[in-house]
Amino acid sequence: MKAKATKIKAAILCGMLGTAAVPAVSDGMDYSTVTDLLHLVMSSDRTVYTRMIVNRLAVEEGVIKASEHYMDEKALVLPAQMFRYGAEMVAEETDEFSYSLLSLWPINKQNAPTTDMEREGLEYIAANPGENFYGEEDLGGTTYFTAVYPDVAVAEACWACHNDHKDTPRSDFKAGDVMGGVVIRIPMD
Amino acid sequence: MRRIAPLLAAVLAASAGLAADPVASPAGLDGFVRTDRLPMPPDPFLAVGRTVWGATCENCHGGNKLTGAPKITSTADWAPRIAQGMDLLVAHATDGFMGPRFTEMPARGGNAALGDAEVAAAVAFMVWASGGAEAALDFARPFQTKENEHE
């Protein structure tokens, strides 16, 4: 599901990516290329946090745990929480793009899809492992390029916590399952 | 019979290798690999492994990069692992394993209902489809013998 090859003069975004000096970029990039690159940074940072911090210290070394209630329990923030805090910080800095972590089976109902395209994208990535979803949607008079990327259960702590949580609407997640999706949105107007 | 036996063995060995060769390559098959893109192995133990793999292992080992799991059919991913020996690979899959970069292989692929033989069969199938046909078939042989003894 690839949107038509619309181009973005992505000077602002390229500056954020630290690639403004690269000539090829100044000619413009497909929206999907921009969201793919943004997602690559997001997912890499989060995966490194999951492996090198949470798996190493909480699972392998056992010196600290990761918890949803990290303040009360003096624990590490969960990888998903770290990701959300990053999204909040970006939202404070710019409206050139936004991102969020949503799910068809959210523990927190605020993280359920709120637009038809979000739902369509989440259903698509859940049914098509390894694929992303791209589309355009009109929200409040603005047209957005919207990309949805699979958010996968990469550590036992992910699916065990979701399966056992008192508020979970689904309790049969297993390794590698698509548990939700990263939604990246760029205004096109 | 003395002449036929070596020939038969050669044909069986060749067919066993050929069955997996079309899918195994350094990078492996393009895109996400589901069971239906993988050949049926010539050994019943490995055939059981194919079924187990599809139900439990495919999610990560089908090419899910974020999990850090080595992709089935990728000889680049699997050759160094196969070199460690089947027994170690099966032990890691059965008991769970934390990789050197803190990637996590959950015990029994996170499916506690799987028996030891099912886990071993799934590992052997994955090795067979990823450039390790000889190691997988050698590993499967005792299981096949045990089955025959019960017949």
Coordinates of N, CA, C and O in Angstrom, one line a residue, chain B residues 59-113:
Chain B
N59 N 7.2 -16.0 13.4 CA 7.0 -14.6 13.8 C 8.3 -13.9 13.8 O 8.3 -12.7 13.4
C60 N 9.3 -14.5 14.4 CA 10.6 -13.8 14.6 C 11.6 -14.2 13.5 O 12.2 -13.4 12.9
H61 N 11.7 -15.5 13.3 CA 12.7 -16.0 12.4 C 12.3 -15.9 10.9 O 13.1 -16.3 10.0
G62 N 11.1 -15.5 10.6 CA 10.7 -15.3 9.2 C 11.3 -14.0 8.6 O 11.1 -13.8 7.4
G63 N 12.0 -13.2 9.4 CA 12.7 -12.1 8.9 C 12.2 -10.8 9.6 O 12.2 -9.7 9.0
N64 N 12.0 -11.0 10.9 CA 11.5 -9.8 11.7 C 12.8 -9.2 12.3 O 13.2 -9.6 13.4
K65 N 13.3 -8.2 11.6 CA 14.6 -7.6 12.0 C 14.6 -7.1 13.4 O 15.7 -7.2 14.1
L66 N 13.5 -6.5 13.9 CA 13.5 -5.8 15.2 C 13.8 -6.8 16.3 O 14.3 -6.5 17.4
T67 N 13.4 -8.1 16.1 CA 13.6 -9.1 17.1 C 15.1 -9.5 17.2 O 15.5 -10.1 18.2
G68 N 15.8 -9.3 16.2 CA 17.2 -9.7 16.2 C 17.4 -11.2 15.9 O 18.5 -11.7 15.9
A69 N 16.3 -11.8 15.5 CA 16.4 -13.3 15.3 C 17.0 -13.5 13.9 O 16.7 -12.9 12.9
P70 N 17.9 -14.5 13.8 CA 18.5 -14.9 12.5 C 17.4 -15.4 11.6 O 16.5 -16.2 12.0
K71 N 17.4 -14.9 10.3 CA 16.4 -15.1 9.4 C 16.5 -16.5 8.8 O 17.6 -16.9 8.3
I72 N 15.5 -17.3 8.7 CA 15.5 -18.6 8.0 C 15.8 -18.4 6.6 O 15.5 -17.3 6.0
T73 N 16.6 -19.2 6.0 CA 17.1 -19.2 4.6 C 18.4 -18.4 4.5 O 19.0 -18.4 3.4
S74 N 18.7 -17.6 5.5 CA 19.9 -16.7 5.3 C 21.2 -17.5 5.8 O 21.3 -17.7 7.0
T75 N 22.0 -17.9 4.9 CA 23.2 -18.6 5.3 C 24.2 -17.7 6.0 O 25.0 -18.1 6.9
A76 N 24.2 -16.3 5.7 CA 25.0 -15.4 6.4 C 24.7 -15.4 7.9 O 25.5 -15.3 8.8
D77 N 23.4 -15.4 8.2 CA 22.9 -15.4 9.6 C 23.2 -16.8 10.2 O 23.6 -16.8 11.4
W78 N 23.1 -17.8 9.5 CA 23.1 -19.2 10.1 C 24.4 -19.9 10.1 O 24.6 -20.8 11.0
A79 N 25.2 -19.6 9.2 CA 26.5 -20.4 9.1 C 27.3 -20.4 10.4 O 27.7 -21.4 10.9
P80 N 27.5 -19.2 11.0 CA 28.3 -19.2 12.2 C 27.6 -19.9 13.4 O 28.2 -20.4 14.3
R81 N 26.3 -19.9 13.3 CA 25.5 -20.6 14.4 C 25.6 -22.1 14.2 O 25.7 -22.8 15.1
I82 N 25.4 -22.5 12.9 CA 25.4 -23.9 12.6 C 26.8 -24.5 13.0 O 26.9 -25.6 13.5
A83 N 27.8 -23.7 12.9 CA 29.2 -24.1 13.2 C 29.4 -24.4 14.7 O 30.3 -25.1 15.1
Q84 N 28.5 -23.9 15.5 CA 28.6 -24.1 16.9 C 28.0 -25.5 17.3 O 28.2 -26.0 18.4
G85 N 27.3 -26.1 16.4 CA 26.8 -27.5 16.6 C 25.3 -27.5 17.0 O 24.8 -26.6 17.6
M86 N 24.6 -28.5 16.5 CA 23.2 -28.6 16.7 C 22.8 -28.7 18.2 O 21.8 -28.1 18.6
D87 N 23.6 -29.4 19.0 CA 23.3 -29.6 20.4 C 23.2 -28.2 21.1 O 22.3 -28.0 21.9
L88 N 24.1 -27.3 20.8 CA 24.1 -26.0 21.4 C 22.9 -25.2 21.0 O 22.2 -24.5 21.8
L89 N 22.6 -25.2 19.7 CA 21.5 -24.5 19.1 C 20.1 -25.0 19.7 O 19.3 -24.2 20.1
V90 N 20.0 -26.3 19.9 CA 18.8 -26.8 20.5 C 18.7 -26.5 22.0 O 17.6 -26.1 22.5
A91 N 19.9 -26.5 22.6 CA 19.9 -26.1 24.1 C 19.4 -24.6 24.2 O 18.6 -24.3 25.1
H92 N 19.9 -23.7 23.3 CA 19.5 -22.3 23.4 C 18.1 -22.1 23.1 O 17.4 -21.4 23.8
A93 N 17.5 -22.9 22.2 CA 16.1 -22.8 21.9 C 15.2 -23.3 23.0 O 14.1 -22.8 23.2
T94 N 15.7 -24.4 23.6 CA 14.9 -25.0 24.7 C 14.9 -24.2 26.0 O 13.9 -24.0 26.6
D95 N 16.1 -23.7 26.4 CA 16.3 -23.1 27.7 C 16.2 -21.6 27.6 O 16.1 -20.9 28.6
G96 N 16.3 -21.0 26.4 CA 16.3 -19.6 26.2 C 17.8 -19.1 26.2 O 18.7 -19.8 26.7
F97 N 18.0 -17.9 25.6 CA 19.3 -17.5 25.4 C 19.4 -16.0 25.2 O 18.5 -15.4 24.5
M98 N 20.3 -15.4 25.8 CA 20.6 -13.9 25.6 C 21.8 -13.8 24.7 O 22.9 -14.2 25.2
G99 N 21.7 -13.2 23.6 CA 22.8 -13.1 22.6 C 23.8 -12.0 23.1 O 23.6 -11.3 24.1
P100 N 25.0 -12.0 22.5 CA 26.0 -11.1 22.9 C 25.6 -9.6 22.8 O 26.2 -8.8 23.5
R101 N 24.6 -9.3 22.0 CA 24.2 -7.9 21.9 C 22.8 -7.8 22.6 O 22.0 -6.9 22.4
F102 N 22.6 -8.7 23.5 CA 21.4 -8.7 24.3 C 20.1 -8.8 23.5 O 19.0 -8.2 23.9
T103 N 20.2 -9.5 22.5 CA 18.9 -10.0 21.8 C 18.4 -11.2 22.6 O 19.2 -11.9 23.1
E104 N 17.1 -11.4 22.6 CA 16.6 -12.4 23.5 C 15.9 -13.5 22.7 O 15.0 -13.3 21.9
M105 N 16.4 -14.7 22.9 CA 15.7 -15.9 22.4 C 14.9 -16.5 23.6 O 15.5 -17.0 24.5
P106 N 13.6 -16.4 23.6 CA 12.8 -16.9 24.7 C 12.9 -18.4 24.7 O 12.9 -19.1 23.7
A107 N 12.8 -19.0 25.9 CA 12.8 -20.5 26.0 C 11.6 -21.0 25.2 O 10.5 -20.5 25.3
R108 N 11.8 -22.1 24.4 CA 10.8 -22.7 23.6 C 10.1 -21.7 22.7 O 8.9 -21.8 22.4
G109 N 10.8 -20.7 22.3 CA 10.2 -19.6 21.5 C 9.0 -18.9 22.2 O 8.2 -18.3 21.5
G110 N 9.0 -19.0 23.5 CA 7.9 -18.4 24.2 C 6.6 -19.3 24.3 O 5.6 -18.8 24.9
N111 N 6.7 -20.5 23.7 CA 5.6 -21.4 23.7 C 5.9 -22.5 24.7 O 6.5 -23.6 24.3
A112 N 5.5 -22.4 26.0 CA 5.9 -23.3 27.0 C 5.3 -24.7 26.7 O 5.7 -25.7 27.3
A113 N 4.3 -24.8 25.9 CA 3.6 -26.1 25.6 C 4.4 -27.0 24.7 O 4.1 -28.2 24.6

